[in-house]
Amino acid sequence: MSGLSDRDIGHRVVVRHRIPGGLTDVIGVLQFWDPEGLVVRHADSSLHEIRVGDVTAAKTIPEMPLRPVDVEQLFLTTALGRPAVETSYVGQWLLRASSGWTGRANSLLPAGSPGMPLPEALKHAEAFYDERGLPPLALVRLGSPEEAEFLACGWIDARPGQSDVLVMHTTLDHVNASPAYDVLILERPDQAWYAAAFDGQVPEPAPTVMEGAPKAVFASIALDGQPVAVGRGSMTGHWLGVDAIRVDPSYRRRGLGTALLQALARWSGPLGGRRTYLEVLEENTPAVTTYRHLGYAPAYRYRYLTRG
């Protein structure tokens, strides 16, 4: 008997099993389980298929401590997980436009080198947004060299009345427990999902932005015959990005948002997911508190700048 079950999928485990000549241990994330066998994914991403009859002992083990994150990599990963309707480049800088819907989908991401002097690169960026009737925005990490350079060129805070955005991260081990609710996961959102995700009419660019990632799914929880909580997950490399979490106000404080996170984490594990990130306004104290309790930690903060 393996000592494990399908409820342990996504958790770190140690499995002692027979091999020709003796016994060996495998430590990793349980990726698959059924009564006949199981699959453990090692930290090097190798998969170990083990017959249940060969298992002599198996159990779950504590998650690994949260390691420091590669901020530069995560900064670009967040953009790939939710691509804009239209993109262009100035060197390695990414220009994004989506008819003005959301700051992320309508801002310059200064990742890497623009390949030209900064004032010239900013003129190219400004022209891109002027041509589309959009205000020039740049999404910059607080404390980064880019923030200082943009400010020195006369750019200013685009949203002085709004708090900074906090990008948080953790490993799947912290958030892939079995959800307390049944969570439906679809590869394409239906009308019911969009109705729960938005108040009123869905913005025209939203479906293109939300469904544009190479690998994205849409989670929902139905209570009383209707979806009352929704969220979106996308895979970029080993990163799971979680966004668009929304719970009907009448159903809040019941753990629905947590269940969505857990279900999306369990979905991403078999696809090679190892870490997860999300973005939240720093002033949204209840959400930040919930994410911290789930094991999320701050990676960096960002804000939007515009030309002065």
CSV table of C-alpha atoms in Angstrom, one decimal:
chain,number,residue,atom,x,y,z
A,1,MET,CA,0.0,0.0,0.0
A,2,SER,CA,1.4,3.4,-1.0
A,3,GLY,CA,0.2,5.3,2.1
A,4,LEU,CA,-0.9,8.1,-0.2
A,5,SER,CA,-4.1,9.0,-2.1
A,6,ASP,CA,-5.2,11.3,-4.9
A,7,ARG,CA,-5.8,14.0,-2.2
A,8,ASP,CA,-2.0,14.2,-1.8
A,9,ILE,CA,-1.4,15.1,-5.5
A,10,GLY,CA,0.6,18.3,-5.6
A,11,HIS,CA,2.3,17.8,-2.2
A,12,ARG,CA,5.8,16.9,-1.4
A,13,VAL,CA,6.2,13.3,-0.6
A,14,VAL,CA,8.9,10.7,0.2
A,15,VAL,CA,8.4,7.2,-1.3
A,16,ARG,CA,10.6,4.2,-0.4
A,17,HIS,CA,10.3,1.5,-3.0
A,18,ARG,CA,11.9,-1.6,-4.3
A,19,ILE,CA,14.4,-1.5,-7.2
A,20,PRO,CA,16.6,-4.3,-8.5
A,21,GLY,CA,19.1,-5.0,-5.8
A,22,GLY,CA,17.5,-3.2,-2.9
A,23,LEU,CA,15.5,-0.2,-1.8
A,24,THR,CA,15.6,3.5,-2.7
A,25,ASP,CA,13.9,6.7,-1.7
A,26,VAL,CA,12.4,9.3,-4.0
A,27,ILE,CA,11.6,12.8,-2.7
A,28,GLY,CA,9.5,15.2,-4.8
A,29,VAL,CA,6.0,16.3,-5.7
A,30,LEU,CA,3.3,13.7,-6.1
A,31,GLN,CA,2.1,14.3,-9.7
A,32,PHE,CA,-0.2,11.3,-10.2
A,33,TRP,CA,-1.8,8.6,-8.1
A,34,ASP,CA,-4.2,5.7,-8.7
A,35,PRO,CA,-4.6,2.3,-7.0
A,36,GLU,CA,-2.0,0.8,-9.4
A,37,GLY,CA,0.8,3.3,-9.3
A,38,LEU,CA,2.0,6.8,-8.7
A,39,VAL,CA,4.3,9.4,-10.3
A,40,VAL,CA,6.7,11.6,-8.3
A,41,ARG,CA,8.3,14.7,-9.9
A,42,HIS,CA,11.8,15.3,-8.6
A,43,ALA,CA,13.3,18.8,-8.1
A,44,ASP,CA,15.2,18.4,-11.4
A,45,SER,CA,11.8,17.8,-13.1
A,46,SER,CA,12.5,14.1,-13.8
A,47,LEU,CA,9.5,11.8,-13.3
A,48,HIS,CA,9.6,8.6,-11.3
A,49,GLU,CA,6.9,6.1,-12.1
A,50,ILE,CA,6.4,3.6,-9.2
A,51,ARG,CA,4.1,0.6,-9.0
A,52,VAL,CA,2.1,0.5,-5.8
A,53,GLY,CA,3.2,-3.0,-5.3
A,54,ASP,CA,6.9,-1.8,-5.0
A,55,VAL,CA,6.2,0.8,-2.4
A,56,THR,CA,7.3,-0.1,1.1
A,57,ALA,CA,6.6,3.2,2.8
A,58,ALA,CA,5.3,6.6,1.7
A,59,LYS,CA,4.2,9.8,3.3
A,60,THR,CA,3.8,13.5,2.8
A,61,ILE,CA,6.6,15.8,4.0
A,62,PRO,CA,6.7,19.6,4.8
A,63,GLU,CA,7.0,22.0,1.9
A,64,MET,CA,10.4,23.4,1.1
A,65,PRO,CA,11.3,26.8,2.6
A,66,LEU,CA,10.4,29.7,0.2
A,67,ARG,CA,13.5,30.6,-1.7
A,68,PRO,CA,14.4,34.1,-3.0
A,69,VAL,CA,12.8,34.8,-6.3
A,70,ASP,CA,14.5,36.0,-9.5
A,71,VAL,CA,12.8,39.4,-9.7
A,72,GLU,CA,14.0,40.1,-13.3
A,73,GLN,CA,12.6,36.8,-14.5
A,74,LEU,CA,9.3,37.2,-12.6
A,75,PHE,CA,8.9,40.8,-13.9
A,76,LEU,CA,8.8,39.5,-17.5
A,77,THR,CA,6.9,36.3,-16.6
A,78,THR,CA,3.9,38.3,-15.4
A,79,ALA,CA,3.6,40.0,-18.8
A,80,LEU,CA,3.7,36.7,-20.7
A,81,GLY,CA,1.0,35.2,-18.5
A,82,ARG,CA,-1.5,37.8,-19.5
A,83,PRO,CA,-0.5,39.2,-23.0
A,84,ALA,CA,-2.0,42.3,-24.4
A,85,VAL,CA,-4.1,42.6,-27.6
A,86,GLU,CA,-1.3,44.4,-29.4
A,87,THR,CA,2.4,44.4,-28.7
A,88,SER,CA,5.5,46.0,-30.1
A,89,TYR,CA,9.1,46.4,-29.0
A,90,VAL,CA,11.7,49.1,-28.5
A,91,GLY,CA,14.8,47.0,-28.2
A,92,GLN,CA,13.9,44.6,-25.4
A,93,TRP,CA,11.2,46.9,-24.0
A,94,LEU,CA,7.7,45.6,-24.4
A,95,LEU,CA,5.0,48.0,-25.5
A,96,ARG,CA,1.4,46.8,-24.9
A,97,ALA,CA,-2.0,48.2,-26.0
A,98,SER,CA,-5.5,46.9,-25.4
A,99,SER,CA,-7.9,49.8,-26.1
A,100,GLY,CA,-7.2,51.1,-22.6
A,101,TRP,CA,-8.6,48.2,-20.6
A,102,THR,CA,-6.3,47.6,-17.5
A,103,GLY,CA,-3.0,49.2,-16.9
A,104,ARG,CA,-1.0,46.0,-17.4
A,105,ALA,CA,-2.4,45.6,-20.9
A,106,ASN,CA,-1.7,49.2,-21.9
A,107,SER,CA,1.7,50.0,-20.6
A,108,LEU,CA,5.4,49.8,-21.4
A,109,LEU,CA,7.3,47.1,-19.6
A,110,PRO,CA,10.9,48.3,-19.4
A,111,ALA,CA,12.5,44.8,-19.1
A,112,GLY,CA,16.0,44.7,-20.5
A,113,SER,CA,17.7,47.3,-22.7
A,114,PRO,CA,15.8,49.6,-25.2
A,115,GLY,CA,18.9,49.5,-27.5
A,116,MET,CA,19.1,53.3,-27.7
A,117,PRO,CA,19.5,56.3,-25.4
A,118,LEU,CA,16.7,56.5,-22.9
A,119,PRO,CA,15.2,59.8,-24.1
A,120,GLU,CA,15.0,58.5,-27.6
A,121,ALA,CA,13.4,55.2,-26.4
A,122,LEU,CA,10.8,57.2,-24.5
A,123,LYS,CA,9.9,59.2,-27.6
A,124,HIS,CA,9.3,55.9,-29.4
A,125,ALA,CA,7.1,54.7,-26.6
A,126,GLU,CA,5.2,57.9,-26.4
A,127,ALA,CA,4.5,57.8,-30.2
A,128,PHE,CA,3.2,54.3,-29.9
A,129,TYR,CA,0.6,55.3,-27.3
A,130,ASP,CA,-0.2,58.7,-29.0
A,131,GLU,CA,-1.0,56.9,-32.2
A,132,ARG,CA,-3.6,54.7,-30.4
A,133,GLY,CA,-5.1,57.6,-28.4
A,134,LEU,CA,-3.8,56.2,-25.1
A,135,PRO,CA,-1.9,57.9,-22.4
A,136,PRO,CA,1.8,56.7,-22.3
A,137,LEU,CA,2.2,54.5,-19.3
A,138,ALA,CA,5.2,52.6,-17.9
A,139,LEU,CA,5.0,49.8,-15.4
A,140,VAL,CA,8.2,50.2,-13.3
A,141,ARG,CA,9.4,48.3,-10.3
A,142,LEU,CA,9.9,50.5,-7.2
A,143,GLY,CA,13.6,50.9,-6.4
A,144,SER,CA,14.7,49.8,-9.8
A,145,PRO,CA,17.2,51.7,-12.0
A,146,GLU,CA,14.4,52.2,-14.6
A,147,GLU,CA,12.2,54.0,-12.0
A,148,ALA,CA,15.0,56.5,-11.3
A,149,GLU,CA,15.8,57.0,-14.9
A,150,PHE,CA,12.2,57.6,-15.9
A,151,LEU,CA,11.8,60.1,-13.1
A,152,ALA,CA,14.9,61.9,-14.1
A,153,CYS,CA,13.4,62.3,-17.6
A,154,GLY,CA,10.4,64.0,-16.2
A,155,TRP,CA,7.9,61.1,-15.9
A,156,ILE,CA,5.6,61.3,-12.9
A,157,ASP,CA,3.3,59.0,-10.9
A,158,ALA,CA,0.3,58.3,-13.2
A,159,ARG,CA,-2.0,57.3,-10.3
A,160,PRO,CA,-1.1,59.3,-7.2
A,161,GLY,CA,-4.3,58.4,-5.5
A,162,GLN,CA,-3.8,54.6,-5.8
A,163,SER,CA,-1.5,52.5,-3.7
A,164,ASP,CA,1.4,50.5,-5.3
A,165,VAL,CA,0.8,47.0,-6.6
A,166,LEU,CA,2.3,44.2,-4.7
A,167,VAL,CA,3.5,41.1,-6.6
A,168,MET,CA,3.6,38.1,-4.3
A,169,HIS,CA,5.0,34.6,-4.8
A,170,THR,CA,5.2,31.2,-3.2
A,171,THR,CA,5.7,27.6,-4.1
A,172,LEU,CA,2.8,25.3,-5.0
A,173,ASP,CA,3.5,23.2,-1.9
A,174,HIS,CA,2.0,26.1,0.2
A,175,VAL,CA,-1.2,26.4,-1.7
A,176,ASN,CA,-2.2,23.1,-3.3
A,177,ALA,CA,-4.2,21.6,-0.5
A,178,SER,CA,-7.5,20.0,-1.4
A,179,PRO,CA,-10.1,22.8,-1.9
A,180,ALA,CA,-13.1,22.9,0.5
A,181,TYR,CA,-15.4,23.4,-2.5
A,182,ASP,CA,-16.0,21.8,-5.9
A,183,VAL,CA,-14.1,24.0,-8.4
A,184,LEU,CA,-14.9,23.8,-12.1
A,185,ILE,CA,-11.9,24.4,-14.4
A,186,LEU,CA,-12.5,25.2,-18.1
A,187,GLU,CA,-10.0,25.9,-20.9
A,188,ARG,CA,-12.4,28.5,-22.3
A,189,PRO,CA,-14.6,30.7,-20.1
A,190,ASP,CA,-18.3,30.6,-20.7
A,191,GLN,CA,-20.8,33.5,-20.4
A,192,ALA,CA,-21.5,32.5,-16.8
A,193,TRP,CA,-17.8,32.9,-15.9
A,194,TYR,CA,-17.7,36.4,-17.5
A,195,ALA,CA,-20.9,37.4,-15.8
A,196,ALA,CA,-19.4,36.5,-12.4
A,197,ALA,CA,-16.1,38.2,-13.3
A,198,PHE,CA,-17.5,41.6,-14.3
A,199,ASP,CA,-20.2,44.0,-13.1
A,200,GLY,CA,-22.3,44.8,-16.1
A,201,GLN,CA,-21.0,44.7,-19.7
A,202,VAL,CA,-17.7,42.9,-20.3
A,203,PRO,CA,-15.1,45.3,-21.7
A,204,GLU,CA,-14.5,44.6,-25.4
A,205,PRO,CA,-10.8,43.8,-25.1
A,206,ALA,CA,-11.2,41.5,-22.0
A,207,PRO,CA,-11.8,38.2,-23.8
A,208,THR,CA,-8.7,38.7,-26.0
A,209,VAL,CA,-6.6,39.6,-23.1
A,210,MET,CA,-7.9,36.9,-20.7
A,211,GLU,CA,-7.8,34.1,-23.3
A,212,GLY,CA,-4.7,35.1,-25.1
A,213,ALA,CA,-2.1,33.2,-23.1
A,214,PRO,CA,-0.7,30.0,-24.6
A,215,LYS,CA,-1.9,28.0,-21.6
A,216,ALA,CA,-4.7,29.5,-19.4
A,217,VAL,CA,-7.7,28.1,-17.6
A,218,PHE,CA,-10.8,29.6,-15.9
A,219,ALA,CA,-11.9,28.4,-12.5
A,220,SER,CA,-15.3,28.9,-10.9
A,221,ILE,CA,-17.3,27.8,-7.9
A,222,ALA,CA,-21.1,27.5,-8.1
A,223,LEU,CA,-23.3,27.9,-5.1
A,224,ASP,CA,-27.1,28.1,-5.0
A,225,GLY,CA,-27.2,27.3,-8.7
A,226,GLN,CA,-24.9,30.0,-10.0
A,227,PRO,CA,-21.2,30.9,-10.2
A,228,VAL,CA,-20.3,33.1,-7.2
A,229,ALA,CA,-16.5,33.0,-7.4
A,230,VAL,CA,-14.1,32.9,-10.4
A,231,GLY,CA,-10.4,33.1,-11.1
A,232,ARG,CA,-7.9,32.6,-13.9
A,233,GLY,CA,-4.7,30.7,-14.0
A,234,SER,CA,-1.9,30.7,-16.6
A,235,MET,CA,1.3,28.8,-17.0
A,236,THR,CA,4.6,30.4,-18.1
A,237,GLY,CA,7.4,27.9,-17.7
A,238,HIS,CA,7.2,26.6,-14.2
A,239,TRP,CA,5.2,29.6,-13.0
A,240,LEU,CA,1.5,29.6,-12.3
A,241,GLY,CA,0.0,33.1,-12.6
A,242,VAL,CA,-3.3,33.7,-10.7
A,243,ASP,CA,-5.4,36.7,-11.5
A,244,ALA,CA,-9.0,37.8,-12.0
A,245,ILE,CA,-10.0,36.4,-8.6
A,246,ARG,CA,-13.5,37.7,-7.8
A,247,VAL,CA,-16.0,36.6,-5.2
A,248,ASP,CA,-19.6,37.8,-5.1
A,249,PRO,CA,-19.9,40.1,-2.1
A,250,SER,CA,-22.7,38.1,-0.7
A,251,TYR,CA,-20.5,35.0,-0.5
A,252,ARG,CA,-17.2,36.5,0.9
A,253,ARG,CA,-15.4,35.3,4.0
A,254,ARG,CA,-16.2,31.7,3.2
A,255,GLY,CA,-12.9,30.6,1.8
A,256,LEU,CA,-14.0,30.7,-1.8
A,257,GLY,CA,-10.9,32.6,-3.0
A,258,THR,CA,-8.6,30.2,-1.2
A,259,ALA,CA,-10.4,27.3,-2.8
A,260,LEU,CA,-9.8,28.8,-6.3
A,261,LEU,CA,-6.1,29.3,-5.6
A,262,GLN,CA,-5.8,25.7,-4.4
A,263,ALA,CA,-7.6,24.3,-7.4
A,264,LEU,CA,-5.5,26.3,-9.8
A,265,ALA,CA,-2.3,25.1,-8.0
A,266,ARG,CA,-3.4,21.5,-8.3
A,267,TRP,CA,-4.2,22.0,-12.0
A,268,SER,CA,-0.7,23.4,-12.7
A,269,GLY,CA,1.3,20.8,-10.8
A,270,PRO,CA,1.0,18.0,-13.4
A,271,LEU,CA,2.0,20.6,-16.0
A,272,GLY,CA,5.3,21.2,-14.4
A,273,GLY,CA,4.2,24.1,-12.1
A,274,ARG,CA,6.5,24.7,-9.2
A,275,ARG,CA,5.9,28.3,-8.2
A,276,THR,CA,3.0,30.7,-8.3
A,277,TYR,CA,2.6,34.5,-8.3
A,278,LEU,CA,-0.3,37.0,-8.1
A,279,GLU,CA,-0.7,40.8,-8.0
A,280,VAL,CA,-2.7,42.8,-5.5
A,281,LEU,CA,-3.1,46.4,-4.6
A,282,GLU,CA,-1.2,47.0,-1.4
A,283,GLU,CA,-4.1,48.9,0.0
A,284,ASN,CA,-6.3,45.8,-0.2
A,285,THR,CA,-5.5,44.7,3.3
A,286,PRO,CA,-7.9,41.7,3.6
A,287,ALA,CA,-6.6,40.1,0.4
A,288,VAL,CA,-2.9,40.7,1.3
A,289,THR,CA,-3.5,39.2,4.7
A,290,THR,CA,-5.2,36.1,3.2
A,291,TYR,CA,-2.3,35.6,0.7
A,292,ARG,CA,0.3,35.9,3.5
A,293,HIS,CA,-1.5,33.3,5.5
A,294,LEU,CA,-1.4,31.0,2.5
A,295,GLY,CA,2.4,31.4,2.3
A,296,TYR,CA,2.7,34.1,-0.3
A,297,ALA,CA,5.6,36.6,0.3
A,298,PRO,CA,6.3,39.9,-1.5
A,299,ALA,CA,8.6,39.7,-4.5
A,300,TYR,CA,8.5,43.4,-5.6
A,301,ARG,CA,6.2,46.4,-5.9
A,302,TYR,CA,5.4,48.4,-9.0
A,303,ARG,CA,3.5,51.6,-10.0
A,304,TYR,CA,2.6,53.3,-13.2
A,305,LEU,CA,4.5,56.4,-14.5
A,306,THR,CA,3.4,58.7,-17.2
A,307,ARG,CA,5.1,61.6,-19.0
A,308,GLY,CA,4.9,64.9,-17.0
